[in-house]
Short mmCIF file of N, CA and C in Angstrom, two decimals:
data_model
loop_
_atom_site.label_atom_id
_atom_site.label_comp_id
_atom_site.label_asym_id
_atom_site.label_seq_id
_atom_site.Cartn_x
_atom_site.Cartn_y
_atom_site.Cartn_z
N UNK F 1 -11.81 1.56 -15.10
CA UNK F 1 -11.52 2.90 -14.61
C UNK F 1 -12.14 3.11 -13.23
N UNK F 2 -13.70 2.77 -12.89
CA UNK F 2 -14.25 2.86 -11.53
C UNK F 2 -13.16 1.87 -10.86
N UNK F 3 -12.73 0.75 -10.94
CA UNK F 3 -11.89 -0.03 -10.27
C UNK F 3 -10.59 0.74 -9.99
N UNK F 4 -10.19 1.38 -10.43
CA UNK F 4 -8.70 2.52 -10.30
C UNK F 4 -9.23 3.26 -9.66
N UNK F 5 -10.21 4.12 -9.28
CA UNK F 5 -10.56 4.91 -8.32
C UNK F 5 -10.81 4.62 -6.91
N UNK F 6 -11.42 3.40 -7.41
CA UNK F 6 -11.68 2.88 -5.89
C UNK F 6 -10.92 2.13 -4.94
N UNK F 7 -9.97 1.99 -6.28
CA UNK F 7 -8.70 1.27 -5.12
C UNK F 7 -7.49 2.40 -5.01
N UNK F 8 -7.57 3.59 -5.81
CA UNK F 8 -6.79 4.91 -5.55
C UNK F 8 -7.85 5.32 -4.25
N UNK F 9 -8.84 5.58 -3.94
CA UNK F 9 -9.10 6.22 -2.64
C UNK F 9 -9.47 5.09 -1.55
N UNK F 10 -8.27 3.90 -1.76
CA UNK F 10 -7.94 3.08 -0.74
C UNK F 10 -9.12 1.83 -0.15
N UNK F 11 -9.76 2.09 -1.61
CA UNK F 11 -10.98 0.69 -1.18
C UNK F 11 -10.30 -0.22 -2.05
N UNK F 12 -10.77 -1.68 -1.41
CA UNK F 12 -10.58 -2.65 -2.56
C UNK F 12 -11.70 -2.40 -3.77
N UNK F 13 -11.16 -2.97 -5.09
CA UNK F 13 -12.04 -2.88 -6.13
C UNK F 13 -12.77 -4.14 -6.57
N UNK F 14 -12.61 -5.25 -5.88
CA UNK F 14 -13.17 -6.35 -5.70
C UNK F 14 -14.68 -6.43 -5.56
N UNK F 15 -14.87 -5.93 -4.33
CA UNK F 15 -16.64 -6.00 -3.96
C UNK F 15 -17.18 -4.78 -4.45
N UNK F 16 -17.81 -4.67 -5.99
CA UNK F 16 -18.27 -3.82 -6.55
C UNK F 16 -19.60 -4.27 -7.27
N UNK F 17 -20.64 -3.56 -7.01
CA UNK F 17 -22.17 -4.24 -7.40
C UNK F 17 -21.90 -4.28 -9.29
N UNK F 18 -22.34 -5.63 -9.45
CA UNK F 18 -22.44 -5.47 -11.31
C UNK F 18 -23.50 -4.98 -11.80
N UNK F 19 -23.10 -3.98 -12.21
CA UNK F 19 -24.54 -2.82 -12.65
C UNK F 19 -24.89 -3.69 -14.15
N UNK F 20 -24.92 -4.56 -14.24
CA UNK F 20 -25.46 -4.73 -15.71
C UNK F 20 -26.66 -4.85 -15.77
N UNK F 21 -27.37 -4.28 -16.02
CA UNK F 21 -29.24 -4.44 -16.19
C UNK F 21 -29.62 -4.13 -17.42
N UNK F 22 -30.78 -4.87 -17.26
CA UNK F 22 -31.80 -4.95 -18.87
C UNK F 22 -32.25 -3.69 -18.58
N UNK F 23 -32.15 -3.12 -20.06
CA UNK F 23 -32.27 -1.76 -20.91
C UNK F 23 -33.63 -1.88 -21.19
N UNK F 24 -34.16 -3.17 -22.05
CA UNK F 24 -35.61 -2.82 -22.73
C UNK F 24 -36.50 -2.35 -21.49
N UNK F 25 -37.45 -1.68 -22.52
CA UNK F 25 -38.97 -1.33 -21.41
C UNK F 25 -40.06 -2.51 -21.11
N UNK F 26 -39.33 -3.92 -22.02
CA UNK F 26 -40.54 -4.64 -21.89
C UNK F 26 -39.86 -5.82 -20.66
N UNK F 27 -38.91 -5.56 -20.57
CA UNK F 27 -38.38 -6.59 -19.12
C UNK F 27 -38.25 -5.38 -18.13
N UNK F 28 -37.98 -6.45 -16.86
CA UNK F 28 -38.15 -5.43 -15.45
C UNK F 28 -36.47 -5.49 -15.06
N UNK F 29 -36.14 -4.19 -14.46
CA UNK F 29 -34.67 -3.95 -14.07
C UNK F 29 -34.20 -5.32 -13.89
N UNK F 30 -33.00 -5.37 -13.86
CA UNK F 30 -32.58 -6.36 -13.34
C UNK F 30 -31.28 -6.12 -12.81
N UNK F 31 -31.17 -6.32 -11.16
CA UNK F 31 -29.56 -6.13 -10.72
C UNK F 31 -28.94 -7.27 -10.38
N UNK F 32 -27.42 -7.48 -10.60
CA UNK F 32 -26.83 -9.06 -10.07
C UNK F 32 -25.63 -8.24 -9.18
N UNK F 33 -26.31 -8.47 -8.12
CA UNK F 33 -25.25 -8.47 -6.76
C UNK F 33 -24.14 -9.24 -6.73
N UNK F 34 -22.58 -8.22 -6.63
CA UNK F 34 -21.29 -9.39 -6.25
C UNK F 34 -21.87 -9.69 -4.68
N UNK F 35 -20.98 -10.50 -4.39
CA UNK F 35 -20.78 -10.68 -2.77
C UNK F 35 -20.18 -9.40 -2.27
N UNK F 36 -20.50 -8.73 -1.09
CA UNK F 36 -20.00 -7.89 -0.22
C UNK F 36 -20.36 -6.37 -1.06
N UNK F 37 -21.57 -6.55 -2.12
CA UNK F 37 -21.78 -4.99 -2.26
C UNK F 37 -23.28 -4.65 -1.40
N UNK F 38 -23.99 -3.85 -1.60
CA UNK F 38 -25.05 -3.54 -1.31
C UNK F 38 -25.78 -2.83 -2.50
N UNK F 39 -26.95 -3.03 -1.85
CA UNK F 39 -28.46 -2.34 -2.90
C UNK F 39 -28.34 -1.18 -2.96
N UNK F 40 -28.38 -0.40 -1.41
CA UNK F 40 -28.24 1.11 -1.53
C UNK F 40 -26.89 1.51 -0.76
N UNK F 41 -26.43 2.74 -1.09
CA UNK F 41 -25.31 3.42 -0.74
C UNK F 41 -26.09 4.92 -0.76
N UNK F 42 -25.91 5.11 1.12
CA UNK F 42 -26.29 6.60 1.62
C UNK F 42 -25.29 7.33 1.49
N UNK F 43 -24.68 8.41 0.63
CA UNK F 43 -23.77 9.51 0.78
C UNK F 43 -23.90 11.03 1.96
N UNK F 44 -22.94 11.05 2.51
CA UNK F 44 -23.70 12.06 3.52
C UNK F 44 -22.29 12.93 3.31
N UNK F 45 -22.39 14.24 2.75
CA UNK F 45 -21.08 15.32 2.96
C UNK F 45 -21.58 16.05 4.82
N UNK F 46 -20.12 16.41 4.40
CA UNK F 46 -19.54 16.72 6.23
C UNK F 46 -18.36 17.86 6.13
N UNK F 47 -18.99 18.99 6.99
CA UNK F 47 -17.58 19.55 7.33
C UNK F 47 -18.03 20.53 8.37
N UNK F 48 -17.25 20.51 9.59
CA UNK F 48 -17.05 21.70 10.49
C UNK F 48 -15.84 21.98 11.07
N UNK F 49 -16.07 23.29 11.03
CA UNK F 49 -14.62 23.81 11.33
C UNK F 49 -14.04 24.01 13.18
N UNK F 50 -15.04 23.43 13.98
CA UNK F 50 -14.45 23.31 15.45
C UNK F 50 -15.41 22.67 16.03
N UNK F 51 -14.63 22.43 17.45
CA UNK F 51 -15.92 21.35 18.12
C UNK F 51 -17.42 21.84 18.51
N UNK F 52 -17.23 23.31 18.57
CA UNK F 52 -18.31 23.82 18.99
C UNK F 52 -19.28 24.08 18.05
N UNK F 53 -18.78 24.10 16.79
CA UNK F 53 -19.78 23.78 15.67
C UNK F 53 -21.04 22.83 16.00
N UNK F 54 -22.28 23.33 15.64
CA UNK F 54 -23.34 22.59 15.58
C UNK F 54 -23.36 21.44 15.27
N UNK F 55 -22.79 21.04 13.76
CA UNK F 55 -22.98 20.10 13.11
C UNK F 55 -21.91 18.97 13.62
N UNK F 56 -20.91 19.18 14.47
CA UNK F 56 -20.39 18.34 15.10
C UNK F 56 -21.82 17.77 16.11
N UNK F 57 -21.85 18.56 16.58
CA UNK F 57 -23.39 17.43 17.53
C UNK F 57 -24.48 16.94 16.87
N UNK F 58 -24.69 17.60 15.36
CA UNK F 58 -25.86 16.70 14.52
C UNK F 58 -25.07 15.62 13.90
N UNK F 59 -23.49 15.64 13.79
CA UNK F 59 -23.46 14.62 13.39
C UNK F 59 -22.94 13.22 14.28
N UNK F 60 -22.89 13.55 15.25
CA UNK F 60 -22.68 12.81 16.26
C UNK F 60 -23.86 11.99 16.37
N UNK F 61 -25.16 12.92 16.53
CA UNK F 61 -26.84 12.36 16.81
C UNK F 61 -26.84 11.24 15.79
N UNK F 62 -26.70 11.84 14.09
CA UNK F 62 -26.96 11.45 13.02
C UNK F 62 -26.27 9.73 12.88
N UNK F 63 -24.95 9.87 13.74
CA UNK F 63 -24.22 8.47 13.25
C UNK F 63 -25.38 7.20 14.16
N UNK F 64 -25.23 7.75 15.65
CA UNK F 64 -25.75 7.46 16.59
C UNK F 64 -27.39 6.68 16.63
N UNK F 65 -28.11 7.47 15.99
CA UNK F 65 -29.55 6.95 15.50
C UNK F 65 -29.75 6.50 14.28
N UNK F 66 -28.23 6.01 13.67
CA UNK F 66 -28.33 5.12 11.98
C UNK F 66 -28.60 3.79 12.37
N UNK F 67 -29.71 3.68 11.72
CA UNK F 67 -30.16 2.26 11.64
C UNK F 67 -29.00 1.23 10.62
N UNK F 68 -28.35 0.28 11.40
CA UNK F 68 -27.97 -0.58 10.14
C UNK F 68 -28.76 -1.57 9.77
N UNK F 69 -28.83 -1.99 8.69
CA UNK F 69 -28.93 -2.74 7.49
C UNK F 69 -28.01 -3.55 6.54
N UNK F 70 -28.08 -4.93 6.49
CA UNK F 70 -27.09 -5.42 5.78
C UNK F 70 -27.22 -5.18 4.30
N UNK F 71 -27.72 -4.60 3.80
CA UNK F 71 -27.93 -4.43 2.37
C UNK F 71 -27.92 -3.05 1.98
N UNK F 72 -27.91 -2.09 3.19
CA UNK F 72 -27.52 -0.51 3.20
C UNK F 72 -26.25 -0.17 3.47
N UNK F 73 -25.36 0.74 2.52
CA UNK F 73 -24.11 1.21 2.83
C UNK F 73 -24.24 2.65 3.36
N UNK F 74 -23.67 3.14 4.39
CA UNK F 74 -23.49 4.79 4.51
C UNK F 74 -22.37 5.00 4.31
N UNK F 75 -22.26 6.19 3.83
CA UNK F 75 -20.71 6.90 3.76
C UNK F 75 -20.82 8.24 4.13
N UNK F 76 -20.10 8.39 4.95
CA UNK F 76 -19.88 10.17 5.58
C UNK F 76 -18.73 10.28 5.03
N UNK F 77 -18.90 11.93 4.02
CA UNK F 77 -17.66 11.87 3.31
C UNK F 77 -17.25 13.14 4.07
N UNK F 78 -16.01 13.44 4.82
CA UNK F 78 -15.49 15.07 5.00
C UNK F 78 -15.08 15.94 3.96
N UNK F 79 -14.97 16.98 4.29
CA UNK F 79 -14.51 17.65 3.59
C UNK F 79 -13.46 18.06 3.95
N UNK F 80 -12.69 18.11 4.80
CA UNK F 80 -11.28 18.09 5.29
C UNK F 80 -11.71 19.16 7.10
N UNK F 81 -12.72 18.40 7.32
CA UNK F 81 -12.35 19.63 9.37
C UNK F 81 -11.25 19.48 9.87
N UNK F 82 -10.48 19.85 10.67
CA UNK F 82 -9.49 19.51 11.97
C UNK F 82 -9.46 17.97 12.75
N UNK F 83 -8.32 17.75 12.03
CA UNK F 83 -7.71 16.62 12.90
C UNK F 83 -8.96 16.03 14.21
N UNK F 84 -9.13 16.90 15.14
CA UNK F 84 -9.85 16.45 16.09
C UNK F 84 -11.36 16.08 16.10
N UNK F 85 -11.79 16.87 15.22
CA UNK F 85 -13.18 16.52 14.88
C UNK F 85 -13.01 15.32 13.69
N UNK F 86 -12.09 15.34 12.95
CA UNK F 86 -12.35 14.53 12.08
C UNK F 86 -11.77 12.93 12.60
N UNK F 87 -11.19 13.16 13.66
CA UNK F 87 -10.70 11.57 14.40
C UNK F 87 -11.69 11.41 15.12
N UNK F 88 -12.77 12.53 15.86
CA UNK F 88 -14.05 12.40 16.80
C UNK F 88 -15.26 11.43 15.56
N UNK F 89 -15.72 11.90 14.89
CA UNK F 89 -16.31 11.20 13.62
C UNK F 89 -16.07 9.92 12.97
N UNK F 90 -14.98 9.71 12.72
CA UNK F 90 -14.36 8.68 12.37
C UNK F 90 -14.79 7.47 13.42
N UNK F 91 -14.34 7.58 14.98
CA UNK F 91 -14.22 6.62 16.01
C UNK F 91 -16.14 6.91 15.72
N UNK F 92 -16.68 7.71 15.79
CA UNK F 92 -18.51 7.12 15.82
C UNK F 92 -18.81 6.44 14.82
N UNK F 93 -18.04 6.37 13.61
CA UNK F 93 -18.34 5.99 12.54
C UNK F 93 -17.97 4.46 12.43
N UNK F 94 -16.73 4.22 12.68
CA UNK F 94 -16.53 3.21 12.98
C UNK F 94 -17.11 2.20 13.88
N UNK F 95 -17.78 2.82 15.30
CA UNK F 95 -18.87 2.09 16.02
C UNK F 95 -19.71 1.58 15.58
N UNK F 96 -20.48 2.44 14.60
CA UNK F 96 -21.56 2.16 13.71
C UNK F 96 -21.37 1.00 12.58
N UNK F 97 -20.00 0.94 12.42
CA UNK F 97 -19.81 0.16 10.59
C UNK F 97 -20.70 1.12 9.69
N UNK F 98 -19.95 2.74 9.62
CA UNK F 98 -20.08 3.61 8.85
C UNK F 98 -18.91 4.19 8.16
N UNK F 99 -19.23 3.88 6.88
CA UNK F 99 -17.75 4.05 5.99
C UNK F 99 -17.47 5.52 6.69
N UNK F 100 -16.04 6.11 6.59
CA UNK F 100 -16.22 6.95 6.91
C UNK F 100 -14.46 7.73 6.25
N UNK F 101 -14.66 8.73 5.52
CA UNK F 101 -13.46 9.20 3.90
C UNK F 101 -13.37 10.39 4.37
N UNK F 102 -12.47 10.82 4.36
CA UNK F 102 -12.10 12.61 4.30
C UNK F 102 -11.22 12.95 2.86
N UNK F 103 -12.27 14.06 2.34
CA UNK F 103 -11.11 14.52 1.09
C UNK F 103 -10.11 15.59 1.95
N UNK F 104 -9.64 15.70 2.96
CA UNK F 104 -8.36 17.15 3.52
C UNK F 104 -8.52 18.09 2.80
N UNK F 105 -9.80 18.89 2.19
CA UNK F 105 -9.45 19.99 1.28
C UNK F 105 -9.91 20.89 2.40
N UNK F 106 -9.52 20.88 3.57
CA UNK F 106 -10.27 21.81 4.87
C UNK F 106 -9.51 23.27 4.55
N UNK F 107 -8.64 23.64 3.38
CA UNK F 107 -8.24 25.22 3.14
C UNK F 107 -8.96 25.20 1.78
N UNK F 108 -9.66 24.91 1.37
CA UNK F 108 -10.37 25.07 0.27
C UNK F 108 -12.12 25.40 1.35
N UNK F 109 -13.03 26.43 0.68
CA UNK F 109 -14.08 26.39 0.62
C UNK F 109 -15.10 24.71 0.50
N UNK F 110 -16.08 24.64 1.42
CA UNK F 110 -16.65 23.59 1.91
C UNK F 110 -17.47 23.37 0.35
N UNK F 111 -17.67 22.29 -0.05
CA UNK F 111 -18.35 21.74 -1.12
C UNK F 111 -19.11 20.10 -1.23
N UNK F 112 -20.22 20.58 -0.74
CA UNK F 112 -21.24 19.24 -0.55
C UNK F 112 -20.85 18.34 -1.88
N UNK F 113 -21.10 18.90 -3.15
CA UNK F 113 -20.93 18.34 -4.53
C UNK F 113 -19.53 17.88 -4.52
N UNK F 114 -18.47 18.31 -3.63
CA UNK F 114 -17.58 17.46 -3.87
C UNK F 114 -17.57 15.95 -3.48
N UNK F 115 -18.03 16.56 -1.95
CA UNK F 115 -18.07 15.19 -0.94
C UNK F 115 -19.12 14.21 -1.55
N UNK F 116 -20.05 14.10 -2.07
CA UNK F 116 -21.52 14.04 -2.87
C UNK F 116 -20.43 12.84 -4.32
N UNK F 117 -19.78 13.95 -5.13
CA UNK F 117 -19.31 12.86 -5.77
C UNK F 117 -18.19 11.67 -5.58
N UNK F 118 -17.53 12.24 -4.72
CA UNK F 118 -16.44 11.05 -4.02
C UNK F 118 -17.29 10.17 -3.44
N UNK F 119 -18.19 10.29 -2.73
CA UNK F 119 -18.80 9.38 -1.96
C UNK F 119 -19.68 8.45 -3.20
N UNK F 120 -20.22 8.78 -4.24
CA UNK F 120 -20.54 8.08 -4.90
C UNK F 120 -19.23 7.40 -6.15
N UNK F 121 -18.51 7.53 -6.02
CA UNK F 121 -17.38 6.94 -6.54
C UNK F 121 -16.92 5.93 -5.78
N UNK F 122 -16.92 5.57 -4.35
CA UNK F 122 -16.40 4.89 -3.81
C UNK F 122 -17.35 3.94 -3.31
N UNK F 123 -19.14 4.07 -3.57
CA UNK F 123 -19.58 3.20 -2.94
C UNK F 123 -20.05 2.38 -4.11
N UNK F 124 -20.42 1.05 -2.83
CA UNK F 124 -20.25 -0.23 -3.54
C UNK F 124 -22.13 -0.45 -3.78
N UNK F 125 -22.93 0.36 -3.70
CA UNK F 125 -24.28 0.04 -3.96
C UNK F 125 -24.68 0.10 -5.58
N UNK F 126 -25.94 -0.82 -5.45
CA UNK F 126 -25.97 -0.91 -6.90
C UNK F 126 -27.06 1.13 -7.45
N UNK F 127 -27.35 1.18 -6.14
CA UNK F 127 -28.17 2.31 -6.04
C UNK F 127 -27.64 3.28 -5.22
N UNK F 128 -27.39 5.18 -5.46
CA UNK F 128 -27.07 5.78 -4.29
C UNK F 128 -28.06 6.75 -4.51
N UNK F 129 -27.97 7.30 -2.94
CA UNK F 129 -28.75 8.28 -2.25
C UNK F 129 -27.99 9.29 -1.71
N UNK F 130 -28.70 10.24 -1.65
CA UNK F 130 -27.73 11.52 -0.44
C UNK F 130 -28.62 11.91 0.37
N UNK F 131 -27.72 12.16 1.71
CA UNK F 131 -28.57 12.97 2.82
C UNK F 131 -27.68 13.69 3.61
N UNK F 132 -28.36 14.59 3.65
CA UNK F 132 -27.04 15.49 4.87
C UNK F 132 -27.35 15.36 5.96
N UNK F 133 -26.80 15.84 6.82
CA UNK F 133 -26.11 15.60 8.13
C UNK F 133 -27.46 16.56 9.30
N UNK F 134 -27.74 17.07 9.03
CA UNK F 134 -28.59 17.59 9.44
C UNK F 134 -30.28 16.80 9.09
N UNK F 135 -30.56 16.10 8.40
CA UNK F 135 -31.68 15.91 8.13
C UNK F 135 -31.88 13.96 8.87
N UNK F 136 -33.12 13.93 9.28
CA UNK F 136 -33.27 12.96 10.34
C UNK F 136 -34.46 12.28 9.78
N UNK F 137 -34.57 10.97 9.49
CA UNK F 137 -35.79 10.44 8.74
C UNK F 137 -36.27 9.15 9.73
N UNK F 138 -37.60 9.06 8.93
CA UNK F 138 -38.03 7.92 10.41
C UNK F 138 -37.50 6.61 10.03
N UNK F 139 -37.65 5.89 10.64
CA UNK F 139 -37.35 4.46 10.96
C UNK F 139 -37.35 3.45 9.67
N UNK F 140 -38.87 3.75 9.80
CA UNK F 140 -39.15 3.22 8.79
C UNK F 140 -39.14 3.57 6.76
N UNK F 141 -37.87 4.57 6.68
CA UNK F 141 -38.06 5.04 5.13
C UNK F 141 -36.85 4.00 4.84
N UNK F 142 -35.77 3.58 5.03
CA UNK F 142 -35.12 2.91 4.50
C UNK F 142 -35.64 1.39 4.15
N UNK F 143 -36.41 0.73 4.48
CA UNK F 143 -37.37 -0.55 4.72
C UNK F 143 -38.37 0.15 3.25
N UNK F 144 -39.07 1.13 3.31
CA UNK F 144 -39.92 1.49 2.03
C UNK F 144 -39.02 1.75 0.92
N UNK F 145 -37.97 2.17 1.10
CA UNK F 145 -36.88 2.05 0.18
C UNK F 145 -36.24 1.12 -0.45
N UNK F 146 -36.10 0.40 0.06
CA UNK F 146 -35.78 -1.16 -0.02
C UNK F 146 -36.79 -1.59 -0.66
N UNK F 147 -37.58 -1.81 -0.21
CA UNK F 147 -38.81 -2.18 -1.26
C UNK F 147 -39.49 -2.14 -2.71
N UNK F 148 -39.68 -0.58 -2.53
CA UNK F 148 -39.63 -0.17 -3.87
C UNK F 148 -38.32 0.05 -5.04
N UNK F 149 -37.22 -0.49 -4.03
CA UNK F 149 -36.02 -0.88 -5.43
C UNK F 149 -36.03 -1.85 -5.94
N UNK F 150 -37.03 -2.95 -5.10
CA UNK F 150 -36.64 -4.52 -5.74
C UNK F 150 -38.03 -5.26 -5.58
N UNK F 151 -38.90 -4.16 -6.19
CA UNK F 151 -40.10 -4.76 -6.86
C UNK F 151 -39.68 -5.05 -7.99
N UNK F 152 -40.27 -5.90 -8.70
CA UNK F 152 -39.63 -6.11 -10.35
C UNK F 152 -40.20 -5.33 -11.23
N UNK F 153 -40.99 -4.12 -11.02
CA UNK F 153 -41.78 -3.30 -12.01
C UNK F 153 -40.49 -2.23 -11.63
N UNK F 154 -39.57 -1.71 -11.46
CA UNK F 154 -38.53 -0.95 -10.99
C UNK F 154 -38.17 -0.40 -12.63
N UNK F 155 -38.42 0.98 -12.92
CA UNK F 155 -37.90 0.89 -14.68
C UNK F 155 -36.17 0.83 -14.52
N UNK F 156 -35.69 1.34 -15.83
CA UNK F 156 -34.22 1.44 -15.76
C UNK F 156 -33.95 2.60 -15.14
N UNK F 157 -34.30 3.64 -15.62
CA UNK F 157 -33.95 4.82 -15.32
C UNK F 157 -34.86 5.17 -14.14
N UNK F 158 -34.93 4.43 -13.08
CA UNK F 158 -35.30 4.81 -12.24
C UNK F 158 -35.13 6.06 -10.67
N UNK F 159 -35.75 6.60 -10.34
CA UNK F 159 -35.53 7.73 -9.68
C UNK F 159 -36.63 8.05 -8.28
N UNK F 160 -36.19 7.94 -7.19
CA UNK F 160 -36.94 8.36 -5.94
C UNK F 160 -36.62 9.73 -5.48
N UNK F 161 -37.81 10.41 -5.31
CA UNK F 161 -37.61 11.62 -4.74
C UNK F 161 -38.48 11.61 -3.21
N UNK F 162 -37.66 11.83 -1.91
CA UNK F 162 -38.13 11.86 -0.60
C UNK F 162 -38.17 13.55 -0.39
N UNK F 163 -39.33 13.69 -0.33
CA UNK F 163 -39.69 15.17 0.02
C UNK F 163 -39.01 14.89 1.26
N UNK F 164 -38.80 16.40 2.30
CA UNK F 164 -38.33 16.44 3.21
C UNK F 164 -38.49 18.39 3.74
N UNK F 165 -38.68 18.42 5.13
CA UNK F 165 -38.98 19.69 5.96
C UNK F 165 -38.08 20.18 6.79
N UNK F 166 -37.74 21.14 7.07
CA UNK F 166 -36.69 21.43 8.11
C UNK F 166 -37.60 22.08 9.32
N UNK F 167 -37.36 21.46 10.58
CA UNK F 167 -37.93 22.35 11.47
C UNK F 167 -37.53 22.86 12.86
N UNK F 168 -37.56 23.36 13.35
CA UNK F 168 -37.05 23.99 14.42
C UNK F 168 -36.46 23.38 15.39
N UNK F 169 -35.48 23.54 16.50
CA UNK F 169 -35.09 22.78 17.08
C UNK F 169 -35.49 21.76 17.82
N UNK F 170 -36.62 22.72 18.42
CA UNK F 170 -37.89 21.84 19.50
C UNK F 170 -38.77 21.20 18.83
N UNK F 171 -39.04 21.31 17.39
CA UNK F 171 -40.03 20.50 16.75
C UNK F 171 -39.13 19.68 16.23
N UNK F 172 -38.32 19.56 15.89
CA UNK F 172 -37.01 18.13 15.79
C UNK F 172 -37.31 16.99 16.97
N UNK F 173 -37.06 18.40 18.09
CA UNK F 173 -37.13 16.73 19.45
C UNK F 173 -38.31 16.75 19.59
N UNK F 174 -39.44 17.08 19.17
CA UNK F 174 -40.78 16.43 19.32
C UNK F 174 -40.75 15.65 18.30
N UNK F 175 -40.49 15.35 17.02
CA UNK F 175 -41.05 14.26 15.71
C UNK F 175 -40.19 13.40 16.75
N UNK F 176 -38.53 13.57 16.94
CA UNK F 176 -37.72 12.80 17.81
C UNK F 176 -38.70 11.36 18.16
N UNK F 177 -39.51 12.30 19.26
CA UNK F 177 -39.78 11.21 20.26
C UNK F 177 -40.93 10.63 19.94
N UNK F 178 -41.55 11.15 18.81
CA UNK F 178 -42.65 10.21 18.04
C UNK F 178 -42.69 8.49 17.51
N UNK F 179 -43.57 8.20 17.58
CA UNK F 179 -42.82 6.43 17.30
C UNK F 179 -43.55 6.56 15.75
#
């Protein structure tokens, strides 16, 4: 059934991580990677309704300062903006090798939880995450992330929570330029 979805919203269903892992508490997770999936899959919902929208320029920043990783997937999912913003996104996304999906529901009310679950339907990680479009993390959290997924003490039901702050414009471009 995940294989019908993912090749209904135009992915192949081929490169899909085999989630089969040990259940007991007395062995440590265990994941078996196909070829061409990844560990983690970043979900990011998206929608603005013109160019002058803000979040067209955070998400411009956002594609722009993505670190890749061969073992990290992103996906920016839309929610259906205008043709022009959503072909503007796409071409950054594509620069990047950032998946990049529009559900067209742009006459429907904006819904993160939509974009949130499509995007985890379609990605190929054995692990997903969400982050929105607005929020900017340092350098180094995807590398600590990585890490702590594939220690072998990792339980099954495992779960990371990244606190996170919102702050003002000018205190944005000051952490910015922090190393």
């Amino acid at each position: 059934r995940d294989q019908e979805r993912r090749a209904d919203a135009g992915h192949h269903a081929d490169p899909v991580p085999d989630r089969r892992v040990s259940k007991s508490p007395t062995r440590p997770l265990i994941i078996q990677m196909k070829p061409n999936s990844f560990l983690l899959s970043i979900i990011t919902p998206f929608f603005a309704r013109s160019l002058d929208d803000y979040l067209v320029q955070r998400a411009r920043y956002f594609i722009e300062i993505a670190q890749p990783h061969p073992w990290l997937e992103r996906i920016i999912v839309d929610h259906g903006s205008p043709r022009r913003i959503s072909n503007l996104i796409h071409e950054a996304c594509d620069k990047k090798g950032i998946k990049y999906v529009t559900l067209n529901r742009g006459d429907t009310p904006f819904s993160a939880g939509q974009c949130r679950n499509h995007g985890a339907q379609i990605a190929l990680g054995a692990f997903i995450s969400f982050q929105d479009i607005d929020l900017v993390a340092p350098v180094t959290l995807y590398e600590k992330i990585k890490e702590s997924l594939t220690t072998p003490e990792v339980p099954f039901n495992h779960l990371e929570i990244i606190p996170c702050f919102y702050l003002t414009r000018e205190a944005t471009e000051k952490f910015i330029k922090m190393d």
